[in-house]
Coordinates of C-alpha atoms in Angstrom, one line a residue:
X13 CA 13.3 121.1 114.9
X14 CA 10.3 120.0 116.5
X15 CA 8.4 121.5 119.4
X16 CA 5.1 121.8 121.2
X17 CA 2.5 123.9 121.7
X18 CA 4.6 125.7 124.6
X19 CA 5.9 128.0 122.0
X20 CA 2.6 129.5 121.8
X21 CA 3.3 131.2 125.5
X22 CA 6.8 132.5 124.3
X23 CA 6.1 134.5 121.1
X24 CA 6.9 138.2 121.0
X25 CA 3.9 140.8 121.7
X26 CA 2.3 140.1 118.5
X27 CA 0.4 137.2 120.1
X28 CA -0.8 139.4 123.8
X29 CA -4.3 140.0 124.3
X30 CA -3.9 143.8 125.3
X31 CA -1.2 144.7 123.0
X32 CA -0.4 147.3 125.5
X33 CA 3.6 148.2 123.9
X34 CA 2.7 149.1 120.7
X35 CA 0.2 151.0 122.6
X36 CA 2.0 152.7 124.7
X37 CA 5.1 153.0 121.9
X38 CA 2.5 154.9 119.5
X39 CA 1.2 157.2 122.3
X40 CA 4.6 158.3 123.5
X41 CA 5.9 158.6 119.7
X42 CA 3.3 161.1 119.6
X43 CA 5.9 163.7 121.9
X44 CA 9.0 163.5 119.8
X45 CA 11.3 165.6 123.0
X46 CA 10.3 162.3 125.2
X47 CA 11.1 159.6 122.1
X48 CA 14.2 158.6 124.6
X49 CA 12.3 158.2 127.6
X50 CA 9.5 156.2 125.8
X51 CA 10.8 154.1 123.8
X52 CA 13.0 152.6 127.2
X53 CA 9.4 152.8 129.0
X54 CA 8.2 150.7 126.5
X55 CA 11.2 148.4 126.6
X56 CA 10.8 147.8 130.1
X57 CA 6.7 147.4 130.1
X58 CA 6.9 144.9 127.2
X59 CA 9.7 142.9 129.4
X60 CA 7.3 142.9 132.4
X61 CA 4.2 142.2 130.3
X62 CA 6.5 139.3 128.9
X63 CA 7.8 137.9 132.4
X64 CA 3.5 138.4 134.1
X65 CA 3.0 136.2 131.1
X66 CA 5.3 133.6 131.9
X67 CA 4.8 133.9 135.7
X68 CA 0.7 132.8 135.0
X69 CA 1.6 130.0 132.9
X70 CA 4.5 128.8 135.8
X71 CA 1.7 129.1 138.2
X72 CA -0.7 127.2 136.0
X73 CA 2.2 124.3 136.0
X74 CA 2.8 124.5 139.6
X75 CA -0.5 124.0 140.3
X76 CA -1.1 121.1 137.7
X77 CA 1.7 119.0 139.7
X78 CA -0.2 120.0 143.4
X79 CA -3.4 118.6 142.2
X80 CA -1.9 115.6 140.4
X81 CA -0.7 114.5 144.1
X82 CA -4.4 115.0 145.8
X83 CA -6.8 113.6 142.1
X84 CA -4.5 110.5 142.5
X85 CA -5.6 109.9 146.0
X86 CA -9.1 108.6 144.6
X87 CA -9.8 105.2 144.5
X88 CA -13.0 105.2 142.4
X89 CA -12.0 105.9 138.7
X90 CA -14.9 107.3 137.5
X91 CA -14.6 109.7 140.7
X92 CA -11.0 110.8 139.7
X93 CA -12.1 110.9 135.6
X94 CA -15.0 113.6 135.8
X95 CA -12.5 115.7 138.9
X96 CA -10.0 116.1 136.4
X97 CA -12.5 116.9 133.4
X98 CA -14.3 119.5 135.2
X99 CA -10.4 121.0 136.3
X100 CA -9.6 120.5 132.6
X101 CA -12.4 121.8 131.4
X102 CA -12.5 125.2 133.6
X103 CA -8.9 125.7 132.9
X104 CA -9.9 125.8 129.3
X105 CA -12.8 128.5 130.2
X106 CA -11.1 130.2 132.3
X107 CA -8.1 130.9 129.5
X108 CA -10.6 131.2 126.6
X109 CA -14.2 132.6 127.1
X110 CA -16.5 131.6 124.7
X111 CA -13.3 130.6 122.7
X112 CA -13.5 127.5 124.6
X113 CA -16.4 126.4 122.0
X114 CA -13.8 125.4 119.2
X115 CA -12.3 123.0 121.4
X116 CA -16.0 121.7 122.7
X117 CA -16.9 121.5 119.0
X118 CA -13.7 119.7 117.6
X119 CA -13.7 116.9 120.9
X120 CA -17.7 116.3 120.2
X121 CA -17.0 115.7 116.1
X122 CA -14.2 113.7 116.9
X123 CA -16.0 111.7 119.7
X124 CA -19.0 110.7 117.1
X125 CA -16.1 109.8 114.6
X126 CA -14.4 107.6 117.0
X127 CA -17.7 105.8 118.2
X128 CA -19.7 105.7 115.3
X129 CA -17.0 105.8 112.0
X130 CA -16.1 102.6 111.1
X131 CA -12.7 102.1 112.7
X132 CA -10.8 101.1 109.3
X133 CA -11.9 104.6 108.5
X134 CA -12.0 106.6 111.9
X135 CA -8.6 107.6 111.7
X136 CA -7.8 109.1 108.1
X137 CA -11.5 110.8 109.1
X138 CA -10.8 111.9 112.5
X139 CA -6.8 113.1 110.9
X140 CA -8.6 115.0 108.0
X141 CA -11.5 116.8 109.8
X142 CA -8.8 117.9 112.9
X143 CA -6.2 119.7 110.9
X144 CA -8.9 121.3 108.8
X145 CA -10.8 122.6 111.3
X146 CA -7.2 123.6 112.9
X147 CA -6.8 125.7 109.9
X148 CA -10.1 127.0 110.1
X149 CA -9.7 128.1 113.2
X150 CA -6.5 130.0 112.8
X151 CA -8.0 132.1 110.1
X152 CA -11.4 133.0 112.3
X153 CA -11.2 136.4 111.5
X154 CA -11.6 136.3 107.8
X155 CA -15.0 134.2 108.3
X156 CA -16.0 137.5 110.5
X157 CA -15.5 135.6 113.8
X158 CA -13.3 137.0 116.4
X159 CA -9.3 136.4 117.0
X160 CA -8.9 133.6 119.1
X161 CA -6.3 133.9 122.2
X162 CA -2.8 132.4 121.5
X163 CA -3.7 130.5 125.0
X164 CA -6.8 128.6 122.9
X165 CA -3.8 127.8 120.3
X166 CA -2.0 126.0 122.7
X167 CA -5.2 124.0 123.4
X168 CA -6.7 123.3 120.1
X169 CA -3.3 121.8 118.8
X170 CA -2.6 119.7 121.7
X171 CA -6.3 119.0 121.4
X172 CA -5.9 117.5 117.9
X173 CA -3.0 115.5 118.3
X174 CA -5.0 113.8 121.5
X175 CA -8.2 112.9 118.7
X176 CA -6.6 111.9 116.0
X177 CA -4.0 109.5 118.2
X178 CA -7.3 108.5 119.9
X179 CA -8.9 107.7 116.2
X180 CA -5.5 105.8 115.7
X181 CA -6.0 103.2 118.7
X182 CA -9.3 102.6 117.7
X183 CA -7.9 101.9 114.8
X184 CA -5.3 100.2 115.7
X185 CA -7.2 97.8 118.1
X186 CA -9.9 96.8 115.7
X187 CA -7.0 95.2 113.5
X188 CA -5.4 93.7 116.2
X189 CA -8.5 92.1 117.8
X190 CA -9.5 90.7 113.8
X191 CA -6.5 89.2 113.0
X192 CA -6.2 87.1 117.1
X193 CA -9.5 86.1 115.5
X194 CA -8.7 84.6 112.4
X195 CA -6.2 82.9 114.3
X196 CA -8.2 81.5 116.9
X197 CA -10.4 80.3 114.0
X198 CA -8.3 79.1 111.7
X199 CA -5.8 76.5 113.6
X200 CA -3.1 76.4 109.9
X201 CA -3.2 80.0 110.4
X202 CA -2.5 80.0 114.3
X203 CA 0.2 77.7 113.6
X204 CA 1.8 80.5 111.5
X205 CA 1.0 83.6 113.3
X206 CA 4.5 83.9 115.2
X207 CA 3.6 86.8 117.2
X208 CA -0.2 85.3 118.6
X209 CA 0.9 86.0 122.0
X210 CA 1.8 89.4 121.4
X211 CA -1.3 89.8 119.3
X212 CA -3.5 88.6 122.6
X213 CA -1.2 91.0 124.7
X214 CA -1.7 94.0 122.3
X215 CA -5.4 93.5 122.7
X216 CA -5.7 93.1 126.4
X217 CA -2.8 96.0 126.9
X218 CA -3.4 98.6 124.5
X219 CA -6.7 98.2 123.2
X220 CA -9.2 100.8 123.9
X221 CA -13.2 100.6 123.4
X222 CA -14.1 104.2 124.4
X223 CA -17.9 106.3 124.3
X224 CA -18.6 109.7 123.6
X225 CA -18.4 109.7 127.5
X226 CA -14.9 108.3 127.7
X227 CA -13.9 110.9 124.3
X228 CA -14.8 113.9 125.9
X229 CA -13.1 113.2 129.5
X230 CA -10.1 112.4 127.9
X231 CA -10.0 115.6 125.7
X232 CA -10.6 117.8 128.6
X233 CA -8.4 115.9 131.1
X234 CA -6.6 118.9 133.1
X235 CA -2.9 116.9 132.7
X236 CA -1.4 118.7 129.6
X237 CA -4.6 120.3 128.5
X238 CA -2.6 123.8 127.9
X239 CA 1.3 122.5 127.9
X240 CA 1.2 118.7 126.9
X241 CA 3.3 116.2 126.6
X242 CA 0.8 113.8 124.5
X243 CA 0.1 110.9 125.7
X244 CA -2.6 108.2 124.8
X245 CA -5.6 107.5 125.3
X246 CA -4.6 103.8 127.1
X247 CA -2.2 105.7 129.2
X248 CA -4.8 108.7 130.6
X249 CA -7.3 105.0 131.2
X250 CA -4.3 103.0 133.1
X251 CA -4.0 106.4 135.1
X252 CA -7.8 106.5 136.2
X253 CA -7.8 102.2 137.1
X254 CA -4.3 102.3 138.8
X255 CA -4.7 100.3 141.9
X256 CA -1.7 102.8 143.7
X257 CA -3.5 105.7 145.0
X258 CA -1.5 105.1 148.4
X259 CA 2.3 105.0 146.7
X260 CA 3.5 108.7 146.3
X261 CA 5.3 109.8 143.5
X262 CA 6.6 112.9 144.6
X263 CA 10.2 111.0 145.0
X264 CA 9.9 110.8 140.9
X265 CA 8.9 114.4 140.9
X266 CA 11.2 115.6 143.1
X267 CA 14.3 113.9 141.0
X268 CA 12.7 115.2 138.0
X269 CA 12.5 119.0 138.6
X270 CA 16.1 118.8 140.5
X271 CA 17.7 121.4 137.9
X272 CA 14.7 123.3 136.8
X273 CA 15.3 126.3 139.1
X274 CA 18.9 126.5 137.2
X275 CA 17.2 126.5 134.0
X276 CA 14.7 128.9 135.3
X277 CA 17.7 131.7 136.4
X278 CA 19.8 130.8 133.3
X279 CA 16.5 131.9 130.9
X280 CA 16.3 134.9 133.1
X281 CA 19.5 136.5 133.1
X282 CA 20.0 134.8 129.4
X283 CA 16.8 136.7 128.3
X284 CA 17.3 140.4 130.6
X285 CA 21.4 140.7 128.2
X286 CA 20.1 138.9 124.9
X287 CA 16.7 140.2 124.0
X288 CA 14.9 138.9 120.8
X289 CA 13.5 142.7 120.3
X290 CA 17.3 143.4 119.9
X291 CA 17.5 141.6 116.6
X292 CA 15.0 143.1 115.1
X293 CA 16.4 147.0 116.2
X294 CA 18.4 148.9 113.7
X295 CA 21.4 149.3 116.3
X296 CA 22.0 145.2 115.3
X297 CA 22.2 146.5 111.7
X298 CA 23.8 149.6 111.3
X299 CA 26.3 149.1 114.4
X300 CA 26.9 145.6 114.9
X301 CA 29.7 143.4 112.9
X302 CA 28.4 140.4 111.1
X303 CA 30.4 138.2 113.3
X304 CA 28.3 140.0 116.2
X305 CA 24.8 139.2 114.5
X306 CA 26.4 135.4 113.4
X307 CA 27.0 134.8 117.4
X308 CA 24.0 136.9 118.7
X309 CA 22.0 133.9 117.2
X310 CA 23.7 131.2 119.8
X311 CA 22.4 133.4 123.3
X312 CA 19.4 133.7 121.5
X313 CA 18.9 129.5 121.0
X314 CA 20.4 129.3 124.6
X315 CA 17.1 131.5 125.4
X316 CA 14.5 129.5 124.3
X317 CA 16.2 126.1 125.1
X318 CA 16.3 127.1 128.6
X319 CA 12.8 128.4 128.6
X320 CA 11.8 124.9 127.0
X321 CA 13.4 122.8 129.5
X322 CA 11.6 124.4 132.3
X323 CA 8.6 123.9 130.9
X324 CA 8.7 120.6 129.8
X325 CA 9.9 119.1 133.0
X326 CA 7.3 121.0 134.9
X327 CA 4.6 119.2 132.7
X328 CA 6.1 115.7 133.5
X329 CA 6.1 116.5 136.7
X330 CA 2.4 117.0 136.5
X331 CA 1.8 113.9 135.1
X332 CA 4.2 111.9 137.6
X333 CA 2.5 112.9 140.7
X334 CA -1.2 112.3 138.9
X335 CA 0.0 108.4 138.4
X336 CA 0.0 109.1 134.2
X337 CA 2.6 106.8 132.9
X338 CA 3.5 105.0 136.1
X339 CA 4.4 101.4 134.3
X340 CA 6.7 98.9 135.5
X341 CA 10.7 99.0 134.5
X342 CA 10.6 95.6 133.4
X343 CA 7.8 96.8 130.6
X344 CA 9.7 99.2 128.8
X345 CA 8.0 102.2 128.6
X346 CA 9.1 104.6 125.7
X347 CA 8.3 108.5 125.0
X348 CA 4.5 108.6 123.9
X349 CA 4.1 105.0 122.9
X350 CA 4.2 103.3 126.4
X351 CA 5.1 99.7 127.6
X352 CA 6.4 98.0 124.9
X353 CA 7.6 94.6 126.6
X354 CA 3.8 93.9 127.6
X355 CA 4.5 90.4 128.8
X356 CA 5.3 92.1 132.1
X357 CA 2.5 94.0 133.2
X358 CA 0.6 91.2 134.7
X359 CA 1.9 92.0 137.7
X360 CA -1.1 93.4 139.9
X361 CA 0.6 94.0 143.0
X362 CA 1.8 97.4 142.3
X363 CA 3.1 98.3 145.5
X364 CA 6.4 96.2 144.9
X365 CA 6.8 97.7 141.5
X366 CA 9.7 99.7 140.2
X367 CA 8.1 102.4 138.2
X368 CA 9.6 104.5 135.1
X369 CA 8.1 107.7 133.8
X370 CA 9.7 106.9 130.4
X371 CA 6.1 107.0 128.7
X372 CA 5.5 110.8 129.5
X373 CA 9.5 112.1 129.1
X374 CA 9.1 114.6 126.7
X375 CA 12.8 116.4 127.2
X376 CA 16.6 114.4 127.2
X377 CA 18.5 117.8 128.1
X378 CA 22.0 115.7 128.0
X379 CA 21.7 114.5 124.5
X380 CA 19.5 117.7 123.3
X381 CA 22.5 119.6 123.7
X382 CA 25.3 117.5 122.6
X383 CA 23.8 114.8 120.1
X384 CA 24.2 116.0 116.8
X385 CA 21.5 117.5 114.4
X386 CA 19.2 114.2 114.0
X387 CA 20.3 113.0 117.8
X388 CA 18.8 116.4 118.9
X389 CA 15.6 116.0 117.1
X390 CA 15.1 112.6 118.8
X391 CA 15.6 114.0 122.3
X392 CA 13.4 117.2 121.8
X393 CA 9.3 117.3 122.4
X394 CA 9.4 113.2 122.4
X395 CA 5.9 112.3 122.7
X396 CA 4.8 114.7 120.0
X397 CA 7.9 113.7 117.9
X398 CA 6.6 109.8 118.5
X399 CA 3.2 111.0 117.7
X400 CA 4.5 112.9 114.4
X401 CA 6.6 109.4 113.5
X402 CA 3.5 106.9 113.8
X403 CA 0.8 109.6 112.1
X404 CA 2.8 110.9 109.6
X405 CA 5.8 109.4 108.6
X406 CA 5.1 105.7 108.9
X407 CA 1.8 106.6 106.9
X408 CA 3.4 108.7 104.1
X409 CA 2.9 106.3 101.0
X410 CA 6.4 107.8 99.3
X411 CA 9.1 107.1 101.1
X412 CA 12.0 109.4 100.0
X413 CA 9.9 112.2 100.8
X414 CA 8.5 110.9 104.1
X415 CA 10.8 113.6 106.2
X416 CA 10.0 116.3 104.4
X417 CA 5.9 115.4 104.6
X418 CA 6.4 114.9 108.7
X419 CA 8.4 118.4 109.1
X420 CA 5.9 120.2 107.0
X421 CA 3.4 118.8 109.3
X422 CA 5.1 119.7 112.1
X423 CA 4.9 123.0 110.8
X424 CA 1.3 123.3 109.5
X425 CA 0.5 122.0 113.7
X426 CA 2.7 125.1 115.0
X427 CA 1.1 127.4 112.7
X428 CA 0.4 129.7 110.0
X429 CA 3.5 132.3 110.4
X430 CA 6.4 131.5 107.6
X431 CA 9.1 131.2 110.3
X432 CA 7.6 127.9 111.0
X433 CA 8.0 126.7 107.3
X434 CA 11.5 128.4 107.0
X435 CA 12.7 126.3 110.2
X436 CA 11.6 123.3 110.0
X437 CA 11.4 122.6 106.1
X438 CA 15.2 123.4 106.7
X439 CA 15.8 120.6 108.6
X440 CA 15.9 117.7 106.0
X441 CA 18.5 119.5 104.0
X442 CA 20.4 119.5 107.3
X443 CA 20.1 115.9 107.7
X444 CA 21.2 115.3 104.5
X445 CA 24.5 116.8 104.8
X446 CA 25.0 116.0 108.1
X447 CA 24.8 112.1 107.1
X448 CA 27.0 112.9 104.3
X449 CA 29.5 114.4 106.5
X450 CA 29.1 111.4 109.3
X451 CA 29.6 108.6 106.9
X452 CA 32.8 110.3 105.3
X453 CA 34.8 112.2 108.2
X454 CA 33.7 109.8 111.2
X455 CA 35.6 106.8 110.0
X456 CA 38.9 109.2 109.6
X457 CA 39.0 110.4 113.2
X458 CA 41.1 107.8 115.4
X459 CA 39.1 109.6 118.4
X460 CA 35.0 109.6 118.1
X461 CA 34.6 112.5 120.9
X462 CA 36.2 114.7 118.7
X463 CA 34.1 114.3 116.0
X464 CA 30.7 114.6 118.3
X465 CA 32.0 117.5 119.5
X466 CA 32.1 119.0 116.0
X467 CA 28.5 117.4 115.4
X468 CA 27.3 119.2 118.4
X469 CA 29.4 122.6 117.6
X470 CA 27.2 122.2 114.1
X471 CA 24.3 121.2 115.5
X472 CA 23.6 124.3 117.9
X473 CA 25.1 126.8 114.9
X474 CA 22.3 125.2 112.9
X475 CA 19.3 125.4 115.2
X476 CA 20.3 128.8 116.2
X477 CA 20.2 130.2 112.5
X478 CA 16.5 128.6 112.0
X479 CA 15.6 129.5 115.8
X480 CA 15.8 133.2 114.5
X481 CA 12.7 131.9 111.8
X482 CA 11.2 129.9 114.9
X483 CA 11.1 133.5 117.0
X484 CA 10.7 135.9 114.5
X485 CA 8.0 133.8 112.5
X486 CA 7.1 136.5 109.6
X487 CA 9.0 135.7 106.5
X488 CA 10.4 139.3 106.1
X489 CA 11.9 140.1 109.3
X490 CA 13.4 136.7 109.2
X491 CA 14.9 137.5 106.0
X492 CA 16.3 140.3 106.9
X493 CA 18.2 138.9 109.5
X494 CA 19.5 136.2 107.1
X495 CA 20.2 138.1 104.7
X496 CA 22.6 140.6 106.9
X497 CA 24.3 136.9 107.8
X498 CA 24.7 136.0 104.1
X499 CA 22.0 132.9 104.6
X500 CA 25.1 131.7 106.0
X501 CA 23.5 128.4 107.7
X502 CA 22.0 127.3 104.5
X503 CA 25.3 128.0 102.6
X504 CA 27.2 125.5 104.9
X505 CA 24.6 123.1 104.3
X506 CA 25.3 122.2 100.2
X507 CA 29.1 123.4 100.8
X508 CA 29.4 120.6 103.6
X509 CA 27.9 118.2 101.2
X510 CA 30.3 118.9 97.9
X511 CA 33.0 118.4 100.1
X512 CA 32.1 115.1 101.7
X513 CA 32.3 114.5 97.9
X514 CA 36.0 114.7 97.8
X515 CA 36.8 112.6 100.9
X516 CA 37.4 109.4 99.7
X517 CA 36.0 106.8 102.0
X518 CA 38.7 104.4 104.4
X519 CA 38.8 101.5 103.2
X520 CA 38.9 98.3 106.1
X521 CA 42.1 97.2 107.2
X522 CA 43.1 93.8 105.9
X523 CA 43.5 91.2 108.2
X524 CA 46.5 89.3 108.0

């Protein structure tokens, strides 16, 4: 399962600043008659400490979406590009502190990579030096140098998928704009070159020629600089030279955040009767059934999905009232990418236009929770699952192993904590089986709905077990839990398998 950098506001105290519960839960251990009464003072400070949290980062959405609606009123771009750098950027400050330095540092490499690497090398460059320095700077403390707020996390990684995508249009248009030339030059050659039209389109629609200028707005661009969803670099420039800073998009924003309040209530009365601290307690062990701790998993999952949905529909919401990924029906936008059916963005008249947000939709609730397992996956953090498909997996030279590389990058992004690895290096076992099982037992079922309802059932019993890795990220506390479950989700997962094994396949009706 792949997500974005939003887990980074969700983890358990491990990750606050003050770490004021284990504080207060060692100072009141100290008095053994008031153990009682301390250890539910704790509960209930760690819970507010938890909600204060989330209330700041609601309030930091809310106000993303407000500005969004006054930024796009400018009509001078370069006006409305440095107004939302210097927001960016004092967001970024504001969260970090002198933090704020790795992210200055890693968007002024990157920006002298981009402009001055040549671009058939800029992107393997700009990919390597990102995800080191990532590394680097989740291990600060052993070079001497201070722990760095989860909140700079959130940035840095969002940060380096915005470079290294950057490093892959430049890239990307250099290729394109040699290969329209050898057509133009060579007439045999233009002749064959089926797709010359698209070529010329591809150049004039999606290539990019940015300066260290142009880098550095981009990477501190206040529209998804602490919650995402990624989008490119041609998409944050259509935003700034949109000629429809008198159409309001607040209609699209409106219809977007529609069930976001019932999300919101669902997370908190989910989240106030399903704790995470509860799985870790020695109540869920000593006292609970292993049926109990087998369903406590699905309330959990419920949990985060809920908290995950409000969160990324606030941040598309952001960038529908800013303008970002405003492109015309007829184009075709998709998740990340953007318009794919370029032909129809000639149109200049914007004001007639039927727009579609499809290029910054980073959620599908409806088929999140009833797709099966790889369904899911498609519907989940889109634009950083599209960004993860054309970085990584397309590029992978070894193709059987190409799913496994991608999830294990996925991980390496989230972090360094072993729940990450556990989860996600999970998941291509999963989809194994759960092709297995759709090629044999699908073509058996005279009614499809029943079978996607069984794939969804699985699906959500599947996530839940490696959500518990996802939330509990340390490798023992995750195995404890799994191991009081008997590693039940990965025992289904090779049983599931064997037994496709013994189905034997329907063969086609003859036709007489």
């Amino acid at each position: 399962m792949v997500t974005s950098s939003m887990e980074l506001f969700i983890e358990d105290d491990r990750l606050l600043p003050f770490n004021f519960n284990r504080l207060f839960c060692h100072l009141s251990g100290c008095t053994s008659r008031l153990q009682p009464i301390s250890e539910k003072f704790c509960r209930v400070f760690a819970a507010s400490i938890m909600i204060w949290d989330d209330v700041i980062y609601l309030l930091l959405l809310l106000s993303t979406i407000g500005l969004g609606e006054v930024i796009r009123r400018f009509d001078n771009a370069k006006l409305k590009q440095n107004v939302a750098s210097i927001i960016g950027f004092a967001i970024v400050f504001i969260v970090s502190g002198f933090h704020s330095l790795h992210c200055v540092l890693t968007a002024t490499v990157n920006a002298f990579i981009i402009c001055f690497v040549s671009p058939k090398y800029c992107h393997g460059l700009s990919f390597g030096f990102s995800f080191a320095y990532l590394l680097f700077f989740r291990f600060t403390t052993v070079f001497g140098f201070p722990q760095v707020p989860s909140h700079t996390n959130a940035i840095q990684m969002l940060l380096t998928l915005r470079m290294v995508g950057l490093a892959l249009e430049v890239h990307e248009t250099a290729k394109h704009r040699k290969q329209l030339e050898e057509a133009n030059i060579d007439s045999k050659k233009q002749d064959g070159y089926k797709d010359l039209k698209q070529l010329e389109l591809a150049c004039e629609y999606q290539g990019v020629s940015p300066n260290v200028a142009d880098v550095l707005n981009y990477a501190f661009c206040y529209i998804g600089v602490l919650t995402g969803p990624y989008y490119k670099y041609r998409t944050y420039r259509d935003m700034l030279h949109a000629n429809d800073s008198q159409i309001s998009f607040l209609n699209y924003a409106r219809k977007r955040v529609q069930y976001v309040p019932i999300y919101v209530v669902l997370f908190l009365i989910s989240n106030y009767y399903f704790p995470l601290s509860y799985a870790t307690s020695a109540e869920i062990f000593e006292e609970r059934s292993f049926l109990f701790r087998v369903w406590y998993m699905t309330p959990l999952f419920f949990t985060f999905r809920m908290r995950f949905y409000s969160g990324f529909i606030l941040s598309e919401a952001a960038c529908i009232t800013a303008g970002l990924g405003a492109y015309p029906v007829e184009s075709q936008p998709k998740p990340g990418n953007g318009p794919t059916a370029l032909q129809h963005l000639s149109n200049k008249e914007r004001s007639s236009i039927t727009y579609s947000f499809e290029t910054v939709h980073n959620i599908d609730e409806y088929t999140a929770e009833t797709a099966d397992v790889r369904g899911s996956m498609k519907a989940w953090n889109m634009t950083v699952q599209w960004w993860l498909a054309v970085n990584v997996h397309r590029r992978f030279p070894f193709k059987p192993l190409r799913t496994v590389a991608t999830m294990l990058m996925s991980a390496f992004w989230h972090g360094v904590h072993s729940g990450y690895y556990l989860s996600m290096l999970t998941v291509p076992f999963i989809l194994v089986a759960e092709d297995a099982v759709k090629r044999k037992l699908r073509p058996l079922m005279n009614n499809p709905k029943i079978y996607n309802f069984m794939a969804g059932f699985m699906k959500n019993q599947w996530f839940s077990y490696m959500g518990m890795a996802f939330s509990l990220l340390s490798m023992d506390t995750t195995f404890a839990y799994w191991k009081s479950i008997f590693f039940i989700g990965h025992l289904i997962i090779p049983l599931s398998y064997i037994a496709c094994l013994w189905i034997r396949p329907q063969k086609p009706n003859k036709v007489e």
